[in-house]
Coordinates of C-alpha atoms in Angstrom, one line a residue:
X1480 CA 104.2 -73.9 -57.3
X1481 CA 101.7 -76.5 -56.0
X1482 CA 98.7 -75.5 -53.9
X1483 CA 100.1 -77.3 -50.9
X1484 CA 103.3 -75.3 -51.2
X1485 CA 101.4 -72.1 -51.5
X1486 CA 99.3 -72.9 -48.4
X1487 CA 102.4 -73.9 -46.5
X1488 CA 104.2 -70.6 -47.4
X1489 CA 101.1 -68.6 -46.4
X1490 CA 100.7 -70.3 -43.1
X1491 CA 104.4 -69.9 -42.4
X1492 CA 104.2 -66.2 -43.1
X1493 CA 101.2 -65.7 -40.8
X1494 CA 102.8 -67.7 -38.0
X1495 CA 106.0 -65.8 -38.4
X1496 CA 104.3 -62.4 -38.6
X1497 CA 101.7 -63.2 -35.8
X1498 CA 103.2 -66.0 -33.8
X1499 CA 101.0 -65.7 -30.7
X1500 CA 97.4 -66.4 -29.9
X1501 CA 94.8 -63.7 -30.6
X1502 CA 94.6 -63.0 -26.9
X1503 CA 98.4 -62.6 -26.7
X1504 CA 98.5 -60.5 -29.9
X1505 CA 95.9 -58.2 -28.4
X1506 CA 98.4 -57.3 -25.8
X1507 CA 101.1 -56.7 -28.4
X1508 CA 99.2 -53.9 -30.2
X1509 CA 97.3 -53.5 -33.5
X1510 CA 96.4 -56.7 -35.4
X1511 CA 95.6 -56.1 -39.1
X1512 CA 92.4 -57.7 -40.3
X1513 CA 92.8 -57.2 -44.1
X1514 CA 95.3 -60.0 -45.0
X1515 CA 95.6 -62.6 -47.7
X1516 CA 94.1 -65.2 -45.4
X1517 CA 91.1 -63.0 -44.4
X1518 CA 90.0 -61.5 -47.7
X1519 CA 87.3 -63.0 -49.8
X1520 CA 89.1 -66.1 -51.1
X1521 CA 87.4 -65.8 -54.5
X1522 CA 89.7 -62.9 -55.3
X1523 CA 92.7 -65.3 -55.2
X1524 CA 91.5 -67.4 -58.0
X1525 CA 91.1 -65.1 -60.9
X1526 CA 93.5 -63.1 -63.2
X1527 CA 92.5 -60.1 -65.2
X1528 CA 94.8 -58.9 -68.0
X1529 CA 93.6 -55.3 -68.4
X1530 CA 95.6 -53.4 -67.7
X1531 CA 97.6 -53.6 -64.5
X1532 CA 98.1 -57.2 -63.5
X1533 CA 99.4 -58.2 -66.9
X1534 CA 103.1 -59.0 -66.9
X1535 CA 103.3 -57.8 -70.5
X1536 CA 101.6 -54.5 -69.9
X1537 CA 103.7 -53.8 -66.9
X1538 CA 106.8 -54.6 -68.9
X1539 CA 105.7 -52.4 -71.8
X1540 CA 105.1 -49.5 -69.3
X1541 CA 108.5 -50.1 -67.8
X1542 CA 110.3 -50.0 -71.2
X1543 CA 108.4 -46.9 -72.2
X1544 CA 109.6 -45.2 -69.0
X1545 CA 113.2 -46.2 -69.6
X1546 CA 113.1 -44.9 -73.2
X1547 CA 111.9 -41.6 -71.9
X1548 CA 114.9 -41.5 -69.5
X1549 CA 117.3 -42.1 -72.4
X1550 CA 117.9 -45.8 -72.3
X1551 CA 118.5 -47.4 -75.7
X1552 CA 116.5 -50.3 -77.0
X1553 CA 116.4 -52.0 -80.5
X1554 CA 113.3 -49.9 -81.2
X1555 CA 112.4 -46.2 -80.7
X1556 CA 109.1 -46.6 -79.0
X1557 CA 106.6 -49.1 -77.6
X1558 CA 103.4 -49.7 -79.5
X1559 CA 100.8 -50.3 -76.7
X1560 CA 98.2 -52.5 -78.3
X1561 CA 96.8 -54.2 -75.2
X1562 CA 93.4 -52.3 -75.2
X1563 CA 90.6 -51.3 -77.4
X1564 CA 91.0 -47.5 -76.9
X1565 CA 90.1 -45.9 -80.2
X1566 CA 91.1 -42.3 -79.4
X1567 CA 94.1 -43.5 -77.5
X1568 CA 95.3 -45.1 -80.8
X1569 CA 94.5 -42.1 -83.0
X1570 CA 90.7 -42.1 -83.8
X1571 CA 89.5 -38.5 -83.9
X1572 CA 86.5 -37.6 -81.8
X1573 CA 83.2 -36.6 -83.5
X1574 CA 82.8 -32.9 -83.7
X1575 CA 79.1 -33.2 -82.8
X1576 CA 79.8 -34.9 -79.5
X1577 CA 82.7 -32.7 -78.5
X1578 CA 80.8 -29.4 -79.2
X1579 CA 77.8 -30.6 -77.1
X1580 CA 80.2 -31.6 -74.3
X1581 CA 82.0 -28.2 -74.5
X1582 CA 78.8 -26.2 -74.4
X1583 CA 77.3 -28.2 -71.6
X1584 CA 80.4 -27.7 -69.5
X1585 CA 80.7 -24.0 -70.4
X1586 CA 77.2 -22.6 -71.2
X1587 CA 78.6 -19.1 -71.8
X1588 CA 79.7 -20.5 -75.2
X1589 CA 76.0 -20.6 -76.2
X1590 CA 76.3 -17.0 -77.0
X1591 CA 78.8 -17.9 -79.7
X1592 CA 77.2 -17.9 -83.2
X1593 CA 79.6 -20.5 -84.5
X1594 CA 77.6 -23.4 -83.0
X1595 CA 74.8 -24.9 -85.1
X1596 CA 71.3 -24.6 -83.9
X1597 CA 70.7 -28.3 -83.5
X1598 CA 73.7 -28.6 -81.1
X1599 CA 72.5 -25.6 -79.1
X1600 CA 69.0 -27.1 -78.9
X1601 CA 70.4 -30.4 -77.5
X1602 CA 72.5 -28.5 -75.0
X1603 CA 69.5 -26.5 -73.8
X1604 CA 67.5 -29.7 -73.3
X1605 CA 70.3 -31.3 -71.3
X1606 CA 70.9 -28.2 -69.1
X1607 CA 67.2 -27.7 -68.5
X1608 CA 67.1 -31.2 -67.0
X1609 CA 70.1 -30.6 -64.7
X1610 CA 69.6 -29.2 -61.2
X1611 CA 70.3 -25.5 -61.4
X1612 CA 70.9 -25.9 -65.2
X1613 CA 74.4 -26.9 -64.3
X1614 CA 76.4 -30.1 -65.1
X1615 CA 78.2 -29.7 -61.9
X1616 CA 75.1 -30.6 -60.0
X1617 CA 74.0 -34.0 -58.8
X1618 CA 72.0 -36.3 -61.0
X1619 CA 69.4 -38.9 -60.1
X1620 CA 70.9 -42.2 -59.1
X1621 CA 69.4 -43.8 -62.2
X1622 CA 70.5 -41.0 -64.4
X1623 CA 68.8 -38.0 -66.0
X1624 CA 65.3 -38.9 -67.0
X1625 CA 65.7 -37.1 -70.3
X1626 CA 68.7 -39.2 -71.2
X1627 CA 66.9 -42.5 -70.3
X1628 CA 63.9 -41.4 -72.4
X1629 CA 66.2 -40.6 -75.3
X1630 CA 67.9 -44.1 -75.0
X1631 CA 64.4 -45.7 -75.2
X1632 CA 63.6 -43.7 -78.3
X1633 CA 67.0 -44.8 -79.9
X1634 CA 66.3 -48.5 -79.1
X1635 CA 62.7 -48.3 -80.4
X1636 CA 63.9 -46.7 -83.7
X1637 CA 66.7 -49.3 -84.0
X1638 CA 64.6 -52.4 -83.4
X1639 CA 61.1 -51.3 -84.5
X1640 CA 59.6 -52.6 -81.2
X1641 CA 58.5 -50.6 -78.1
X1642 CA 61.0 -49.5 -75.5
X1643 CA 60.3 -48.0 -72.1
X1644 CA 62.6 -45.7 -70.2
X1645 CA 61.6 -47.4 -67.0
X1646 CA 63.6 -50.4 -68.3
X1647 CA 66.7 -48.3 -68.9
X1648 CA 69.5 -47.9 -66.4
X1649 CA 72.4 -45.6 -67.1
X1650 CA 75.8 -46.9 -66.0
X1651 CA 79.4 -45.7 -65.8
X1652 CA 80.4 -47.9 -68.8
X1653 CA 79.0 -51.3 -69.8
X1654 CA 81.3 -53.0 -67.3
X1655 CA 79.4 -51.7 -64.3
X1656 CA 76.0 -52.9 -65.7
X1657 CA 77.4 -56.4 -66.4
X1658 CA 78.9 -56.7 -62.9
X1659 CA 75.7 -55.6 -61.2
X1660 CA 73.6 -58.0 -63.2
X1661 CA 75.9 -61.0 -62.5
X1662 CA 76.0 -60.0 -58.8
X1663 CA 72.2 -60.1 -58.7
X1664 CA 72.1 -63.5 -60.5
X1665 CA 74.8 -65.1 -58.3
X1666 CA 72.5 -66.2 -55.4
X1667 CA 72.6 -69.9 -54.6
X1668 CA 69.2 -71.6 -54.2
X1669 CA 68.3 -74.5 -52.0
X1670 CA 70.4 -76.9 -54.1
X1671 CA 73.5 -75.1 -52.8
X1672 CA 75.2 -75.5 -56.1
X1673 CA 76.9 -72.4 -57.5
X1674 CA 75.1 -70.5 -60.3
X1675 CA 76.4 -71.5 -63.7
X1676 CA 77.3 -68.8 -66.2
X1677 CA 77.8 -69.7 -69.8
X1678 CA 80.7 -67.7 -71.2
X1679 CA 82.2 -67.9 -74.7
X1680 CA 85.8 -68.9 -75.4
X1681 CA 87.5 -66.7 -76.5
X1682 CA 85.9 -63.9 -74.5
X1683 CA 86.6 -60.6 -72.9
X1684 CA 87.8 -61.8 -69.4
X1685 CA 85.5 -59.4 -67.5
X1686 CA 82.9 -62.2 -67.5
X1687 CA 85.0 -65.1 -66.4
X1688 CA 86.7 -62.9 -63.7
X1689 CA 83.5 -61.5 -62.4
X1690 CA 82.0 -65.0 -62.2
X1691 CA 84.9 -66.2 -60.1
X1692 CA 84.7 -63.2 -57.9
X1693 CA 81.0 -63.8 -57.2
X1694 CA 81.6 -67.5 -56.6
X1695 CA 79.8 -68.5 -59.8
X1696 CA 80.7 -71.5 -62.0
X1697 CA 82.1 -70.8 -65.5
X1698 CA 80.4 -72.9 -68.2
X1699 CA 82.8 -72.5 -71.1
X1700 CA 81.4 -72.9 -74.6
X1701 CA 83.9 -72.7 -77.5
X1702 CA 83.4 -70.6 -80.6
X1703 CA 84.3 -72.4 -83.9
X1704 CA 87.5 -70.9 -85.2
X1705 CA 87.2 -72.9 -88.4
X1706 CA 84.1 -71.1 -89.4
X1707 CA 85.3 -67.5 -88.5
X1708 CA 84.5 -68.0 -84.8
X1709 CA 80.8 -68.8 -85.2
X1710 CA 78.6 -69.9 -82.3
X1711 CA 77.1 -73.4 -82.7
X1712 CA 74.0 -74.4 -80.6
X1713 CA 75.2 -78.0 -80.3
X1714 CA 78.3 -76.7 -78.6
X1715 CA 76.1 -74.7 -76.2
X1716 CA 74.2 -78.0 -75.5
X1717 CA 77.4 -79.9 -74.9
X1718 CA 78.7 -77.3 -72.5
X1719 CA 75.5 -77.0 -70.4
X1720 CA 75.0 -80.8 -70.2
X1721 CA 78.6 -81.3 -68.9
X1722 CA 78.2 -78.5 -66.3
X1723 CA 75.1 -79.8 -64.4
X1724 CA 77.1 -81.9 -62.0
X1725 CA 79.0 -78.8 -60.9
X1726 CA 76.4 -76.0 -61.0
X1727 CA 72.9 -74.8 -61.7
X1728 CA 73.0 -73.0 -65.1
X1729 CA 71.2 -69.7 -65.0
X1730 CA 73.0 -67.2 -67.3
X1731 CA 74.0 -67.2 -71.0
X1732 CA 76.5 -64.5 -71.9
X1733 CA 76.6 -63.5 -75.5
X1734 CA 79.2 -61.0 -77.0
X1735 CA 77.9 -59.7 -80.3
X1736 CA 79.9 -58.6 -82.3
X1737 CA 82.5 -60.7 -80.7
X1738 CA 85.5 -59.6 -78.6
X1739 CA 88.1 -60.8 -79.5
X1740 CA 86.7 -63.0 -82.2
X1741 CA 85.2 -60.3 -84.5
X1742 CA 82.2 -62.5 -85.4
X1743 CA 78.7 -61.1 -86.0
X1744 CA 75.7 -63.3 -85.3
X1745 CA 73.1 -63.7 -88.1
X1746 CA 69.3 -63.6 -87.6
X1747 CA 69.2 -67.4 -87.7
X1748 CA 72.1 -67.7 -85.2
X1749 CA 70.2 -65.4 -82.7
X1750 CA 66.9 -67.3 -83.2
X1751 CA 68.6 -70.6 -82.5
X1752 CA 70.3 -69.2 -79.4
X1753 CA 67.0 -67.8 -78.1
X1754 CA 65.3 -71.2 -78.6
X1755 CA 68.1 -72.8 -76.6
X1756 CA 67.9 -70.2 -73.8
X1757 CA 64.1 -70.8 -73.6
X1758 CA 64.5 -74.6 -73.4
X1759 CA 67.1 -74.3 -70.7
X1760 CA 65.5 -71.4 -68.8
X1761 CA 68.5 -69.1 -69.1
X1762 CA 68.8 -65.4 -68.5
X1763 CA 70.4 -63.9 -71.6
X1764 CA 73.1 -61.3 -70.9
X1765 CA 73.9 -59.6 -74.2
X1766 CA 77.1 -57.5 -74.5
X1767 CA 76.3 -55.5 -77.7
X1768 CA 78.8 -52.6 -77.3
X1769 CA 80.4 -53.1 -80.7
X1770 CA 77.1 -52.9 -82.6
X1771 CA 78.3 -49.9 -84.7
X1772 CA 81.5 -51.8 -85.7
X1773 CA 80.4 -54.0 -88.5
X1774 CA 82.5 -54.0 -91.7
X1775 CA 80.7 -56.4 -94.1
X1776 CA 78.1 -54.6 -96.2
X1777 CA 76.1 -57.9 -96.5
X1778 CA 75.9 -58.3 -92.7
X1779 CA 74.0 -56.1 -90.3
X1780 CA 74.0 -56.0 -86.5
X1781 CA 70.7 -57.3 -85.1
X1782 CA 69.9 -56.9 -81.4
X1783 CA 68.7 -59.8 -79.3
X1784 CA 65.7 -57.7 -78.3
X1785 CA 64.6 -57.2 -81.9
X1786 CA 64.7 -60.9 -82.7
X1787 CA 63.1 -61.9 -79.4
X1788 CA 60.1 -59.7 -80.1
X1789 CA 59.9 -60.8 -83.8
X1790 CA 59.8 -64.5 -82.7
X1791 CA 56.8 -63.7 -80.5
X1792 CA 55.3 -66.1 -77.8
X1793 CA 56.6 -67.9 -76.0
X1794 CA 60.1 -66.6 -76.7
X1795 CA 59.3 -62.9 -76.1
X1796 CA 59.0 -63.7 -72.4
X1797 CA 62.7 -64.7 -72.0
X1798 CA 64.5 -62.5 -69.5
X1799 CA 67.1 -60.4 -71.3
X1800 CA 69.6 -57.6 -70.5
X1801 CA 71.4 -55.8 -73.2
X1802 CA 74.3 -53.4 -72.6
X1803 CA 75.7 -50.6 -74.8
X1804 CA 78.6 -48.2 -74.3
X1805 CA 79.8 -44.9 -75.7
X1806 CA 83.4 -46.2 -75.6
X1807 CA 83.3 -47.9 -79.0
X1808 CA 81.9 -47.3 -82.5
X1809 CA 82.4 -43.8 -83.9
X1810 CA 81.7 -42.0 -80.6
X1811 CA 84.6 -43.8 -78.9
X1812 CA 84.7 -41.6 -75.8
X1813 CA 86.3 -44.3 -73.5
X1814 CA 87.4 -41.8 -70.9
X1815 CA 83.8 -40.7 -70.3
X1816 CA 82.8 -44.2 -69.0
X1817 CA 79.3 -44.0 -70.4
X1818 CA 76.8 -46.7 -71.0
X1819 CA 73.3 -48.0 -70.5
X1820 CA 71.5 -51.3 -69.8
X1821 CA 68.0 -52.3 -70.9
X1822 CA 66.5 -55.1 -68.9
X1823 CA 63.4 -57.0 -70.1
X1824 CA 60.7 -59.3 -68.6
X1825 CA 61.7 -58.8 -64.9
X1826 CA 59.1 -57.8 -62.3
X1827 CA 58.9 -54.5 -60.6
X1828 CA 60.5 -55.8 -57.4
X1829 CA 63.7 -56.7 -59.2
X1830 CA 63.8 -53.3 -60.8
X1831 CA 63.4 -51.8 -57.3
X1832 CA 66.5 -53.7 -56.3
X1833 CA 68.4 -52.4 -59.3
X1834 CA 67.4 -48.9 -58.3
X1835 CA 68.6 -49.5 -54.8
X1836 CA 72.0 -50.8 -56.1
X1837 CA 72.2 -47.7 -58.4
X1838 CA 71.4 -45.5 -55.4
X1839 CA 74.4 -46.9 -53.5
X1840 CA 76.5 -45.0 -56.0
X1841 CA 74.5 -41.9 -55.2
X1842 CA 74.7 -40.3 -58.7
X1843 CA 75.6 -41.1 -62.2
X1844 CA 78.4 -39.1 -64.0
X1845 CA 76.7 -36.2 -65.9
X1846 CA 79.4 -35.8 -68.6
X1847 CA 79.1 -39.6 -69.3
X1848 CA 75.3 -39.2 -69.6
X1849 CA 75.9 -36.4 -72.1
X1850 CA 77.9 -38.8 -74.2
X1851 CA 75.1 -41.4 -74.0
X1852 CA 72.6 -38.7 -75.0
X1853 CA 74.8 -37.8 -78.1
X1854 CA 75.2 -41.5 -78.9
X1855 CA 71.4 -42.1 -79.0
X1856 CA 70.4 -38.7 -80.5
X1857 CA 72.6 -38.1 -83.5
X1858 CA 71.8 -35.2 -85.9
X1859 CA 69.0 -36.0 -88.4
X1860 CA 69.1 -35.3 -92.2
X1861 CA 67.3 -32.0 -91.9
X1862 CA 69.6 -30.7 -89.2
X1863 CA 72.7 -28.5 -89.9
X1864 CA 75.2 -30.9 -88.1
X1865 CA 74.1 -33.9 -90.1
X1866 CA 76.4 -33.6 -93.1
X1867 CA 79.6 -33.2 -91.1
X1868 CA 78.5 -36.0 -88.7
X1869 CA 77.8 -38.5 -91.4
X1870 CA 81.1 -37.6 -93.2
X1871 CA 83.1 -38.1 -90.1
X1872 CA 81.3 -41.3 -89.2
X1873 CA 81.7 -42.7 -92.8
X1874 CA 85.4 -41.8 -92.7
X1875 CA 86.0 -43.7 -89.4
X1876 CA 84.1 -46.8 -90.4
X1877 CA 85.6 -47.0 -93.9
X1878 CA 89.0 -46.7 -92.5
X1879 CA 88.4 -49.4 -89.9
X1880 CA 87.0 -51.7 -92.6
X1881 CA 90.2 -51.1 -94.7
X1882 CA 92.4 -51.8 -91.7
X1883 CA 90.5 -54.9 -90.7
X1884 CA 91.0 -56.3 -94.2
X1885 CA 94.7 -55.3 -94.3
X1886 CA 95.4 -57.2 -91.1
X1887 CA 93.5 -60.2 -92.3
X1888 CA 95.4 -60.4 -95.5
X1889 CA 98.9 -59.7 -94.0
X1890 CA 98.5 -62.1 -91.0
X1891 CA 97.5 -64.9 -93.4
X1892 CA 100.5 -64.3 -95.6
X1893 CA 103.3 -66.1 -93.7
X1894 CA 103.7 -69.7 -92.5
X1895 CA 102.9 -70.1 -88.9
X1896 CA 100.2 -67.5 -88.6
X1897 CA 96.5 -67.7 -89.6
X1898 CA 93.8 -65.2 -89.0
X1899 CA 90.0 -65.5 -89.4
X1900 CA 88.1 -62.9 -91.3
X1901 CA 87.1 -59.9 -89.1
X1902 CA 83.4 -59.0 -89.6
X1903 CA 82.9 -56.8 -86.5
X1904 CA 84.4 -55.2 -83.4
X1905 CA 88.0 -53.8 -83.4
X1906 CA 90.4 -56.7 -82.9
X1907 CA 92.2 -59.4 -84.8
X1908 CA 92.8 -62.7 -83.0
X1909 CA 95.4 -64.6 -85.1
X1910 CA 96.5 -68.1 -84.3
X1911 CA 100.2 -68.8 -83.8
X1912 CA 101.3 -72.3 -85.0
X1913 CA 104.2 -73.0 -82.7
X1914 CA 106.8 -75.8 -82.8
X1915 CA 107.6 -78.2 -80.0
X1916 CA 110.9 -76.4 -79.5
X1917 CA 109.1 -73.1 -78.8
X1918 CA 106.6 -74.8 -76.5
X1919 CA 109.3 -76.4 -74.5
X1920 CA 111.2 -73.1 -74.2
X1921 CA 108.1 -71.4 -72.9
X1922 CA 107.7 -74.2 -70.3
X1923 CA 111.3 -73.7 -69.3
X1924 CA 110.6 -70.0 -68.7
X1925 CA 107.4 -70.8 -66.7
X1926 CA 105.3 -69.0 -69.4
X1927 CA 102.4 -70.2 -71.6
X1928 CA 103.6 -70.5 -75.2
X1929 CA 101.7 -67.5 -76.5
X1930 CA 102.8 -65.4 -73.5
X1931 CA 106.4 -66.3 -74.3
X1932 CA 105.8 -65.3 -78.0
X1933 CA 104.2 -62.0 -77.0
X1934 CA 107.0 -61.2 -74.5
X1935 CA 109.7 -61.9 -77.1
X1936 CA 107.8 -59.6 -79.5
X1937 CA 107.7 -56.8 -76.9
X1938 CA 111.3 -57.1 -75.6
X1939 CA 112.8 -57.4 -79.1
X1940 CA 110.6 -55.2 -81.2
X1941 CA 108.5 -53.0 -78.8
X1942 CA 105.1 -54.2 -79.8
X1943 CA 102.8 -55.1 -76.9
X1944 CA 99.9 -57.4 -77.7
X1945 CA 98.0 -59.7 -75.3
X1946 CA 98.4 -63.5 -75.5
X1947 CA 95.4 -65.7 -76.1
X1948 CA 95.7 -67.4 -72.8
X1949 CA 94.1 -64.3 -71.2
X1950 CA 91.0 -64.6 -73.4
X1951 CA 90.6 -68.4 -73.5
X1952 CA 91.4 -70.8 -76.3
X1953 CA 91.2 -74.5 -77.0
X1954 CA 93.9 -76.6 -75.5
X1955 CA 96.9 -76.8 -77.8
X1956 CA 96.1 -73.7 -79.7
X1957 CA 97.8 -70.3 -79.2
X1958 CA 96.7 -66.8 -80.2
X1959 CA 97.3 -63.1 -79.6
X1960 CA 94.8 -60.2 -79.6
X1961 CA 95.6 -56.9 -81.3
X1962 CA 93.3 -53.9 -82.0
X1963 CA 93.5 -52.5 -85.5
X1964 CA 92.7 -49.0 -84.3
X1965 CA 96.1 -47.5 -85.1
X1966 CA 96.0 -45.2 -88.1
X1967 CA 96.9 -46.9 -91.4
X1968 CA 100.5 -45.8 -91.7
X1969 CA 101.3 -46.7 -88.1
X1970 CA 99.4 -50.0 -88.5
X1971 CA 101.5 -50.9 -91.6
X1972 CA 104.6 -50.4 -89.5
X1973 CA 103.2 -52.5 -86.7
X1974 CA 102.2 -55.4 -88.9
X1975 CA 105.5 -55.4 -90.8
X1976 CA 107.3 -55.4 -87.4
X1977 CA 105.2 -58.4 -86.2
X1978 CA 105.8 -60.3 -89.4
X1979 CA 109.5 -59.7 -89.3
X1980 CA 109.6 -60.8 -85.7
X1981 CA 107.4 -63.9 -86.4
X1982 CA 109.7 -65.1 -89.2
X1983 CA 112.8 -64.8 -87.1
X1984 CA 111.0 -66.4 -84.1
X1985 CA 109.9 -69.4 -86.2
X1986 CA 113.4 -69.8 -87.6
X1987 CA 115.0 -69.6 -84.2
X1988 CA 112.6 -72.3 -82.8
X1989 CA 112.2 -74.3 -85.9
X1990 CA 111.2 -77.9 -85.4
X1991 CA 110.4 -80.7 -87.8
X1992 CA 106.9 -81.3 -86.3
X1993 CA 104.5 -78.5 -85.4
X1994 CA 102.6 -79.2 -82.2
X1995 CA 99.2 -77.7 -83.1
X1996 CA 98.7 -78.2 -86.8
X1997 CA 100.3 -79.2 -90.1
X1998 CA 101.9 -76.3 -91.8

């Protein structure tokens, strides 16, 4: 439907619903003020796939409900693969984290001799810093000071450079921190141009949607699929040069390890990005929530802060915010909504504003802070919980590495699918090479080609993945995102189901010429 048609329909609706002048309507009774024509119009220009607005996710939930009521489908259950929820897809929680959570929520269990001394010591520290030694009490708006200090110790140990707890803000998940920072950066200056935010393609759509919500301009830079979704500085330069007519670039968003790309930046990559950000006077917003999910033994996660300080002047003066979450990695406590943000090289007045924004929420969730404390204060080699902790962590990471490799090999084993090597994070993002016939059928159904592909997969085989159009992709290319978090036996079933569907789909929509590539 065209924009003109939409405007006409909206106006017709309003005129039909409220046909009189405001003065006349006041005599008729209550006039609603929250309507589609009175809300912030930025909200009408973005789509967010996770989880509710997605047609695919809604359809998957609908089918699941019908199966529970006894309705028959060609499959017995729906595999819900639309989110990166480790425990929701079978990853076991760490014993260390759950025992600390249990004792903090029920301190009477401290009298139980079954709990190791290092766990009891951490619980005592946490409770001592809670008002009334009770997790049901309020917390400071910025979070418990003991947790913020522990986060600073964790960062300093990780990076080998100083970290200060005054630079740490605890947040209900990484999402909240990212939204607050973008909100603060969204202010238009005297040029009256919208603030430009450089976002990777593909990317987790939180960034693009938040930019639209705040009236910011998306500067899309494309990751290089041919080199395992690497980030090239010449592409950053192309994107920012092309954007200046539309906006004033201020922010560079980096997702490392990448979601959904699975790429991990090298030291040289990060150095080149920092030099670019310095030259263009950009604020670096680093989403580093998957830093524990790296599967190549020859590659390690390096934080932007670490490289920034190693490079020294003048680069160590770049403004940087880094976010981390307890929802991924081995801790994987998504339901707790825990996270932290470290912000560097901003003045005290800006920190005061951040404190005020945090205070608007009144308090931070204490159970979430406990997860953050556990994430940043794991058992040490001399402590009794260390052996079990390391064994569980190694088991999780080794299994994820095996599953990532399995998906990579299988999804490259049939014509019409290609998948880049997964180095980090928890997703595969394979490319679907579709025929003209399939593309035309999608157009006839008013769907994007990869949305059409994903819907066919769901309705015929019960596998719910998200199409690449929701994460961004180059024009004429099509993808889907799938987490490889399901346990191996289940994952094998899922992959075999996808491959079976794919082959039948390609046969059904076979064409002599492939639209996107030569296969």
